[in-house]
């Protein structure tokens, strides 16, 4: 049989991939797109403050700038925070390059895929083609950028750049851009999300100014904040061959025993010796001399060894019972309230803590049919 | 307040992104990982044959090569097809570089994200660290490659490359690699998936050789195939600013009227004139002279214009009622059978056809509680 003409092979950029598959990140329809965009940005702002132990002051403006169709508005989202800002040399990439960011480390943060707000900016650009405007207060200067994304190349295009003196010593970030969304159907969901955020972050001021100019304010009721999360070493139950290979490359000159105790969380000298013994490897072997086969065996041994302690929860930043109680009281003023923090657990070497609050009465809206469902 | 030490900014490769977020593509646990891997590979093989109008002959081998833990086996997946193969210069990238492939065109194919089998190979590598083995019969030669993926760089590493004469004129692809999976819990799902594939592709031979060496064969019952799908122009209801910008860049020298009628599906001369009239644009304006504002207005007009015909269904490759009937009869031998193809519809400019078969009795397994649920 005659073959048909050649298939066309080509490479696309990460920005192009997410442009084609925007639904992966929640941009599947005009309601969800607007909701997801607001959510990504509020979470970025909260993270920017909390990572530095700053009490968050976040202001979110939503404006309707036009009508794209009967169901789609051109909505401007503007959000300001008082986090630490971003070093100016990183601003273009941090906002205009997919897969570039500060969240690719082993540290707890919000957000799902580490794409941050970039999917929101990308979606805004492909639906309205306006540039993203960014103002950053960082140390002695205030920087202003207008940026678009070259989607085919996955590169930021800087249209404007200005700087001036930061005479008021303001630190923070202001982001403003437009996207197509269904404002009226998304708004109740956005409001609910912000209310829940205020509930779990009672130390934050979050202000929403809606498209009618109404100001809705969720005020902080405490200046207590949870301890910021710490960056951590990988727990041996969560490793894979690729990770152990990377760590081994970075530690070629160490002995195996020092590699195991310094590169992994919760691996002590005694356990290391035991595991190495089982694998017939000497503790004094230099990591750079390991063959791939030995790295595979070492990975399997780390994953399957029963005796490790679970990951230390100090790398997490739980709200804690007191703050959770505070947040629920403040937002819901319930008649009955109980909160509970479980002990830290781990799944595949990743620690997590379940924190629960249960409340009844007060300002909690009763369910529509009058029956509380538990 | 003193700022904490710098955040660490970095860029990661697409391979690294999917390594970190493998659950996006279905690699979330040992059962699902094995099932998803098999599914991606079988769909690739079917696509490779159907795109060229070749009756598929697909053989899938599953072998257990070891025990990684109590729930995880090291499973080898080997799949052979008689599709057209791949030009040798593209083999390393087609198998070892994420976001490189032949599916980034507007043509119907299986699969979800256009990542193809690459997530499966990536997952295989990070869990077992064995190379991927590929044998391709393409024109006068047979090519053999051993490949691994440099995940940090998103580049293939070619460990071995051989070629020999294709004396038997065999065209096709054989892929073989190992991954960690839960063979025993995944197997029933794999079998069910292959059975359903055989049902909707009654022109395919699909043979499964399981880990016990049992041969399960789904034989073709017809040599009739659906017409292969055609590559198409974008329908105006499915465009966005980015797409119109790209098309405009490729057609800078055309007049607007020729641009609209040649670059979009279902846009004729009369409609074009009407839309351009509404926008106060002359049909003879050269595309390269359009400003971004005009491109945005043009995009909105194309998206919102009511008068376009829905996308032509010839760009789809529906099974058709006769073949669907054939497939269900062959696999289920039901007592009662009805099939129905609806008329083509479109969602956001993307055409689709609903094809349904309903059957009762024969070899259809009754539901466990004895009640048929409809």
PDB file of C-alpha atoms in Angstrom, chain B residues 94-315:
ATOM      1  CA  UNK B  94       9.195  11.614  18.717  1.00  0.00           C
ATOM      2  CA  UNK B  95       9.916   9.250  21.623  1.00  0.00           C
ATOM      3  CA  UNK B  96      12.220  11.255  23.861  1.00  0.00           C
ATOM      4  CA  UNK B  97      11.128  14.891  23.777  1.00  0.00           C
ATOM      5  CA  UNK B  98       7.941  16.114  25.416  1.00  0.00           C
ATOM      6  CA  UNK B  99       5.870  18.535  23.275  1.00  0.00           C
ATOM      7  CA  UNK B 100       7.361  17.183  20.034  1.00  0.00           C
ATOM      8  CA  UNK B 101       5.079  15.156  17.811  1.00  0.00           C
ATOM      9  CA  UNK B 102       2.888  14.732  14.799  1.00  0.00           C
ATOM     10  CA  UNK B 103      -0.397  15.443  16.539  1.00  0.00           C
ATOM     11  CA  UNK B 104      -0.156  19.218  16.841  1.00  0.00           C
ATOM     12  CA  UNK B 105      -2.334  19.800  13.776  1.00  0.00           C
ATOM     13  CA  UNK B 106      -6.072  20.262  13.319  1.00  0.00           C
ATOM     14  CA  UNK B 107      -6.816  16.640  12.582  1.00  0.00           C
ATOM     15  CA  UNK B 108      -8.893  14.142  14.472  1.00  0.00           C
ATOM     16  CA  UNK B 109      -6.898  11.610  16.463  1.00  0.00           C
ATOM     17  CA  UNK B 110      -7.199   9.667  19.678  1.00  0.00           C
ATOM     18  CA  UNK B 111      -5.541  10.645  22.931  1.00  0.00           C
ATOM     19  CA  UNK B 112      -6.215  13.492  25.285  1.00  0.00           C
ATOM     20  CA  UNK B 113      -3.373  15.974  25.540  1.00  0.00           C
ATOM     21  CA  UNK B 114      -1.166  15.261  22.553  1.00  0.00           C
ATOM     22  CA  UNK B 115       1.475  13.978  24.934  1.00  0.00           C
ATOM     23  CA  UNK B 116       1.001  10.609  23.295  1.00  0.00           C
ATOM     24  CA  UNK B 117       2.922   7.761  24.800  1.00  0.00           C
ATOM     25  CA  UNK B 118       5.625  10.052  26.105  1.00  0.00           C
ATOM     26  CA  UNK B 119       4.191  10.330  29.595  1.00  0.00           C
ATOM     27  CA  UNK B 120       4.221   6.516  29.700  1.00  0.00           C
ATOM     28  CA  UNK B 121       7.897   6.350  28.711  1.00  0.00           C
ATOM     29  CA  UNK B 122       8.760   9.125  31.159  1.00  0.00           C
ATOM     30  CA  UNK B 123       6.933   7.318  33.938  1.00  0.00           C
ATOM     31  CA  UNK B 124       8.659   4.054  32.998  1.00  0.00           C
ATOM     32  CA  UNK B 125      12.027   5.725  33.177  1.00  0.00           C
ATOM     33  CA  UNK B 126      11.508   7.423  36.534  1.00  0.00           C
ATOM     34  CA  UNK B 127      10.206   4.244  38.148  1.00  0.00           C
ATOM     35  CA  UNK B 128      12.511   1.619  36.584  1.00  0.00           C
ATOM     36  CA  UNK B 129      15.266   3.589  34.808  1.00  0.00           C
ATOM     37  CA  UNK B 130      15.425   1.207  31.833  1.00  0.00           C
ATOM     38  CA  UNK B 131      15.821   2.578  28.290  1.00  0.00           C
ATOM     39  CA  UNK B 132      13.003   2.593  25.782  1.00  0.00           C
ATOM     40  CA  UNK B 133      13.577   0.224  22.852  1.00  0.00           C
ATOM     41  CA  UNK B 134      12.126   1.182  19.489  1.00  0.00           C
ATOM     42  CA  UNK B 135      12.175  -0.748  16.216  1.00  0.00           C
ATOM     43  CA  UNK B 136      10.787   0.990  13.158  1.00  0.00           C
ATOM     44  CA  UNK B 137      10.273  -0.456   9.677  1.00  0.00           C
ATOM     45  CA  UNK B 138      10.303   2.541   7.366  1.00  0.00           C
ATOM     46  CA  UNK B 139      10.726   2.263   3.615  1.00  0.00           C
ATOM     47  CA  UNK B 140      13.965   0.404   2.781  1.00  0.00           C
ATOM     48  CA  UNK B 141      15.378   0.075   6.282  1.00  0.00           C
ATOM     49  CA  UNK B 142      14.663  -1.221   9.751  1.00  0.00           C
ATOM     50  CA  UNK B 143      15.889   1.116  12.497  1.00  0.00           C
ATOM     51  CA  UNK B 144      16.559   0.146  16.087  1.00  0.00           C
ATOM     52  CA  UNK B 145      17.027   2.699  18.881  1.00  0.00           C
ATOM     53  CA  UNK B 146      17.616   2.573  22.623  1.00  0.00           C
ATOM     54  CA  UNK B 147      16.599   5.892  24.113  1.00  0.00           C
ATOM     55  CA  UNK B 148      16.333   7.571  27.481  1.00  0.00           C
ATOM     56  CA  UNK B 149      14.986  11.025  28.261  1.00  0.00           C
ATOM     57  CA  UNK B 150      17.128  13.751  29.818  1.00  0.00           C
ATOM     58  CA  UNK B 151      14.279  15.088  31.924  1.00  0.00           C
ATOM     59  CA  UNK B 152      16.001  18.276  33.056  1.00  0.00           C
ATOM     60  CA  UNK B 153      16.796  19.270  29.458  1.00  0.00           C
ATOM     61  CA  UNK B 154      13.799  17.622  27.769  1.00  0.00           C
ATOM     62  CA  UNK B 155      16.064  15.918  25.252  1.00  0.00           C
ATOM     63  CA  UNK B 156      16.415  12.343  24.060  1.00  0.00           C
ATOM     64  CA  UNK B 157      19.631  10.490  24.890  1.00  0.00           C
ATOM     65  CA  UNK B 158      20.339   7.938  22.156  1.00  0.00           C
ATOM     66  CA  UNK B 159      22.153   5.001  23.785  1.00  0.00           C
ATOM     67  CA  UNK B 160      22.135   2.731  20.732  1.00  0.00           C
ATOM     68  CA  UNK B 161      21.246   3.098  17.072  1.00  0.00           C
ATOM     69  CA  UNK B 162      21.330   0.378  14.429  1.00  0.00           C
ATOM     70  CA  UNK B 163      19.912  -0.036  10.969  1.00  0.00           C
ATOM     71  CA  UNK B 164      19.568  -2.918   8.591  1.00  0.00           C
ATOM     72  CA  UNK B 165      17.899  -3.683   5.298  1.00  0.00           C
ATOM     73  CA  UNK B 166      14.149  -4.072   5.335  1.00  0.00           C
ATOM     74  CA  UNK B 167      14.200  -7.146   3.135  1.00  0.00           C
ATOM     75  CA  UNK B 168      10.639  -8.151   3.999  1.00  0.00           C
ATOM     76  CA  UNK B 169       9.373  -4.601   3.413  1.00  0.00           C
ATOM     77  CA  UNK B 170       7.811  -4.470   6.867  1.00  0.00           C
ATOM     78  CA  UNK B 171       6.343  -1.118   7.841  1.00  0.00           C
ATOM     79  CA  UNK B 172       5.508  -0.456  11.441  1.00  0.00           C
ATOM     80  CA  UNK B 173       6.699   0.338  14.921  1.00  0.00           C
ATOM     81  CA  UNK B 174       7.633  -1.824  17.914  1.00  0.00           C
ATOM     82  CA  UNK B 175       7.983  -0.130  21.290  1.00  0.00           C
ATOM     83  CA  UNK B 176       9.207  -1.919  24.408  1.00  0.00           C
ATOM     84  CA  UNK B 177       9.825  -0.528  27.896  1.00  0.00           C
ATOM     85  CA  UNK B 178       9.318  -1.234  31.592  1.00  0.00           C
ATOM     86  CA  UNK B 179       7.357   0.638  34.224  1.00  0.00           C
ATOM     87  CA  UNK B 180       6.150   0.091  37.781  1.00  0.00           C
ATOM     88  CA  UNK B 181       2.496  -0.825  37.932  1.00  0.00           C
ATOM     89  CA  UNK B 182       0.020  -2.973  39.789  1.00  0.00           C
ATOM     90  CA  UNK B 183      -0.368  -5.667  37.149  1.00  0.00           C
ATOM     91  CA  UNK B 184      -3.039  -7.727  38.842  1.00  0.00           C
ATOM     92  CA  UNK B 185      -5.419  -4.914  39.589  1.00  0.00           C
ATOM     93  CA  UNK B 186      -4.823  -3.162  36.257  1.00  0.00           C
ATOM     94  CA  UNK B 187      -5.248  -6.253  34.063  1.00  0.00           C
ATOM     95  CA  UNK B 188      -9.072  -6.516  34.133  1.00  0.00           C
ATOM     96  CA  UNK B 189      -9.342  -2.835  33.180  1.00  0.00           C
ATOM     97  CA  UNK B 190      -6.842  -3.273  30.351  1.00  0.00           C
ATOM     98  CA  UNK B 191      -8.756  -6.262  29.016  1.00  0.00           C
ATOM     99  CA  UNK B 192     -12.026  -4.329  29.127  1.00  0.00           C
ATOM    100  CA  UNK B 193     -10.442  -1.382  27.336  1.00  0.00           C
ATOM    101  CA  UNK B 194      -9.071  -3.590  24.547  1.00  0.00           C
ATOM    102  CA  UNK B 195     -12.421  -5.302  24.170  1.00  0.00           C
ATOM    103  CA  UNK B 196     -14.122  -1.921  23.748  1.00  0.00           C
ATOM    104  CA  UNK B 197     -11.449  -0.845  21.267  1.00  0.00           C
ATOM    105  CA  UNK B 198     -12.071  -3.984  19.230  1.00  0.00           C
ATOM    106  CA  UNK B 199     -15.772  -3.197  19.355  1.00  0.00           C
ATOM    107  CA  UNK B 200     -15.386   0.269  17.827  1.00  0.00           C
ATOM    108  CA  UNK B 201     -12.650  -0.833  15.397  1.00  0.00           C
ATOM    109  CA  UNK B 202     -14.011  -4.095  13.935  1.00  0.00           C
ATOM    110  CA  UNK B 203     -11.464  -3.771  11.100  1.00  0.00           C
ATOM    111  CA  UNK B 204      -8.544  -4.223  13.541  1.00  0.00           C
ATOM    112  CA  UNK B 205      -6.729  -7.338  14.709  1.00  0.00           C
ATOM    113  CA  UNK B 206      -5.703  -6.790  18.319  1.00  0.00           C
ATOM    114  CA  UNK B 207      -3.789  -9.542  20.105  1.00  0.00           C
ATOM    115  CA  UNK B 208      -2.951  -9.469  23.779  1.00  0.00           C
ATOM    116  CA  UNK B 209      -0.380 -11.801  25.309  1.00  0.00           C
ATOM    117  CA  UNK B 210      -0.652 -11.586  29.056  1.00  0.00           C
ATOM    118  CA  UNK B 211       1.930 -12.148  31.795  1.00  0.00           C
ATOM    119  CA  UNK B 212       1.061 -15.888  31.928  1.00  0.00           C
ATOM    120  CA  UNK B 213       1.689 -16.216  28.184  1.00  0.00           C
ATOM    121  CA  UNK B 214      -2.035 -16.539  27.431  1.00  0.00           C
ATOM    122  CA  UNK B 215      -2.981 -15.256  23.991  1.00  0.00           C
ATOM    123  CA  UNK B 216      -6.249 -13.333  23.757  1.00  0.00           C
ATOM    124  CA  UNK B 217      -7.157 -12.417  20.213  1.00  0.00           C
ATOM    125  CA  UNK B 218      -9.706  -9.898  18.949  1.00  0.00           C
ATOM    126  CA  UNK B 219      -9.957 -10.648  15.233  1.00  0.00           C
ATOM    127  CA  UNK B 220     -11.198  -8.299  12.566  1.00  0.00           C
ATOM    128  CA  UNK B 221     -14.528  -9.229  11.040  1.00  0.00           C
ATOM    129  CA  UNK B 222     -14.403  -6.745   8.176  1.00  0.00           C
ATOM    130  CA  UNK B 223     -11.828  -5.145   5.913  1.00  0.00           C
ATOM    131  CA  UNK B 224     -13.954  -2.009   5.596  1.00  0.00           C
ATOM    132  CA  UNK B 225     -12.459   1.030   7.299  1.00  0.00           C
ATOM    133  CA  UNK B 226     -13.860   4.484   7.945  1.00  0.00           C
ATOM    134  CA  UNK B 227     -12.375   7.181   5.713  1.00  0.00           C
ATOM    135  CA  UNK B 228      -9.313   8.688   7.357  1.00  0.00           C
ATOM    136  CA  UNK B 229      -9.855  12.131   8.905  1.00  0.00           C
ATOM    137  CA  UNK B 230      -8.669  15.154   6.934  1.00  0.00           C
ATOM    138  CA  UNK B 231      -6.696  18.091   8.241  1.00  0.00           C
ATOM    139  CA  UNK B 232      -8.934  21.116   8.314  1.00  0.00           C
ATOM    140  CA  UNK B 233      -9.025  24.904   8.522  1.00  0.00           C
ATOM    141  CA  UNK B 234     -10.267  26.418  11.781  1.00  0.00           C
ATOM    142  CA  UNK B 235     -13.983  27.117  11.952  1.00  0.00           C
ATOM    143  CA  UNK B 236     -14.633  30.808  12.771  1.00  0.00           C
ATOM    144  CA  UNK B 237     -16.636  29.939  15.879  1.00  0.00           C
ATOM    145  CA  UNK B 238     -13.586  28.256  17.398  1.00  0.00           C
ATOM    146  CA  UNK B 239     -10.987  30.995  16.900  1.00  0.00           C
ATOM    147  CA  UNK B 240      -9.324  33.307  19.395  1.00  0.00           C
ATOM    148  CA  UNK B 241      -7.095  36.348  19.034  1.00  0.00           C
ATOM    149  CA  UNK B 242      -3.903  34.299  19.167  1.00  0.00           C
ATOM    150  CA  UNK B 243      -5.057  32.032  16.350  1.00  0.00           C
ATOM    151  CA  UNK B 244      -6.174  34.896  14.092  1.00  0.00           C
ATOM    152  CA  UNK B 245      -2.860  36.662  14.788  1.00  0.00           C
ATOM    153  CA  UNK B 246      -0.918  33.565  13.756  1.00  0.00           C
ATOM    154  CA  UNK B 247      -2.977  33.090  10.604  1.00  0.00           C
ATOM    155  CA  UNK B 248      -2.583  36.780   9.754  1.00  0.00           C
ATOM    156  CA  UNK B 249       1.210  36.501  10.137  1.00  0.00           C
ATOM    157  CA  UNK B 250       1.245  33.602   7.683  1.00  0.00           C
ATOM    158  CA  UNK B 251      -0.907  35.529   5.199  1.00  0.00           C
ATOM    159  CA  UNK B 252       0.486  39.053   5.430  1.00  0.00           C
ATOM    160  CA  UNK B 253       0.332  39.656   1.686  1.00  0.00           C
ATOM    161  CA  UNK B 254      -3.229  38.510   1.035  1.00  0.00           C
ATOM    162  CA  UNK B 255      -6.214  40.814   0.851  1.00  0.00           C
ATOM    163  CA  UNK B 256      -8.662  40.541   3.720  1.00  0.00           C
ATOM    164  CA  UNK B 257     -11.323  38.933   1.548  1.00  0.00           C
ATOM    165  CA  UNK B 258      -8.936  36.264   0.300  1.00  0.00           C
ATOM    166  CA  UNK B 259      -7.577  35.741   3.822  1.00  0.00           C
ATOM    167  CA  UNK B 260     -11.039  35.108   5.272  1.00  0.00           C
ATOM    168  CA  UNK B 261     -12.176  32.724   2.539  1.00  0.00           C
ATOM    169  CA  UNK B 262      -8.919  30.735   2.376  1.00  0.00           C
ATOM    170  CA  UNK B 263      -7.838  30.545   6.012  1.00  0.00           C
ATOM    171  CA  UNK B 264     -11.129  29.634   7.674  1.00  0.00           C
ATOM    172  CA  UNK B 265     -13.496  26.726   7.290  1.00  0.00           C
ATOM    173  CA  UNK B 266     -17.004  27.594   6.010  1.00  0.00           C
ATOM    174  CA  UNK B 267     -16.352  31.283   5.330  1.00  0.00           C
ATOM    175  CA  UNK B 268     -17.462  32.260   1.845  1.00  0.00           C
ATOM    176  CA  UNK B 269     -17.120  35.468  -0.167  1.00  0.00           C
ATOM    177  CA  UNK B 270     -20.551  36.833   0.630  1.00  0.00           C
ATOM    178  CA  UNK B 271     -20.248  36.338   4.395  1.00  0.00           C
ATOM    179  CA  UNK B 272     -16.745  37.787   4.367  1.00  0.00           C
ATOM    180  CA  UNK B 273     -17.953  40.939   2.656  1.00  0.00           C
ATOM    181  CA  UNK B 274     -20.800  41.285   5.113  1.00  0.00           C
ATOM    182  CA  UNK B 275     -18.519  40.908   8.153  1.00  0.00           C
ATOM    183  CA  UNK B 276     -15.894  43.277   6.746  1.00  0.00           C
ATOM    184  CA  UNK B 277     -18.652  45.794   5.996  1.00  0.00           C
ATOM    185  CA  UNK B 278     -19.860  45.656   9.600  1.00  0.00           C
ATOM    186  CA  UNK B 279     -16.289  46.294  10.761  1.00  0.00           C
ATOM    187  CA  UNK B 280     -15.743  49.153   8.266  1.00  0.00           C
ATOM    188  CA  UNK B 281     -12.807  47.283   6.751  1.00  0.00           C
ATOM    189  CA  UNK B 282     -12.193  47.220   3.006  1.00  0.00           C
ATOM    190  CA  UNK B 283     -12.044  43.734   1.409  1.00  0.00           C
ATOM    191  CA  UNK B 284      -8.905  44.839  -0.470  1.00  0.00           C
ATOM    192  CA  UNK B 285      -6.915  45.861   2.596  1.00  0.00           C
ATOM    193  CA  UNK B 286      -3.740  43.809   2.861  1.00  0.00           C
ATOM    194  CA  UNK B 287      -3.614  41.624   5.970  1.00  0.00           C
ATOM    195  CA  UNK B 288      -0.123  42.819   6.939  1.00  0.00           C
ATOM    196  CA  UNK B 289      -1.511  46.321   7.417  1.00  0.00           C
ATOM    197  CA  UNK B 290      -4.001  45.333  10.112  1.00  0.00           C
ATOM    198  CA  UNK B 291      -3.353  46.675  13.586  1.00  0.00           C
ATOM    199  CA  UNK B 292      -3.781  44.520  16.675  1.00  0.00           C
ATOM    200  CA  UNK B 293      -7.004  46.324  17.497  1.00  0.00           C
ATOM    201  CA  UNK B 294      -8.446  45.363  14.143  1.00  0.00           C
ATOM    202  CA  UNK B 295      -7.411  41.752  14.648  1.00  0.00           C
ATOM    203  CA  UNK B 296      -9.202  41.706  17.984  1.00  0.00           C
ATOM    204  CA  UNK B 297     -12.347  43.207  16.371  1.00  0.00           C
ATOM    205  CA  UNK B 298     -12.145  40.722  13.499  1.00  0.00           C
ATOM    206  CA  UNK B 299     -11.805  37.829  15.942  1.00  0.00           C
ATOM    207  CA  UNK B 300     -14.856  38.957  17.918  1.00  0.00           C
ATOM    208  CA  UNK B 301     -16.857  39.368  14.707  1.00  0.00           C
ATOM    209  CA  UNK B 302     -15.946  35.865  13.508  1.00  0.00           C
ATOM    210  CA  UNK B 303     -16.795  34.324  16.876  1.00  0.00           C
ATOM    211  CA  UNK B 304     -20.130  36.090  17.179  1.00  0.00           C
ATOM    212  CA  UNK B 305     -21.461  35.951  13.597  1.00  0.00           C
ATOM    213  CA  UNK B 306     -24.549  33.740  13.496  1.00  0.00           C
ATOM    214  CA  UNK B 307     -24.689  32.909   9.814  1.00  0.00           C
ATOM    215  CA  UNK B 308     -21.869  30.384   9.351  1.00  0.00           C
ATOM    216  CA  UNK B 309     -22.649  26.798   8.409  1.00  0.00           C
ATOM    217  CA  UNK B 310     -21.597  24.315  11.100  1.00  0.00           C
ATOM    218  CA  UNK B 311     -18.257  22.590  10.476  1.00  0.00           C
ATOM    219  CA  UNK B 312     -18.275  20.042   7.663  1.00  0.00           C
ATOM    220  CA  UNK B 313     -18.265  16.543   9.120  1.00  0.00           C
ATOM    221  CA  UNK B 314     -15.971  15.211   6.385  1.00  0.00           C
ATOM    222  CA  UNK B 315     -13.073  16.283   8.563  1.00  0.00           C
TER     223      UNK B 315
END
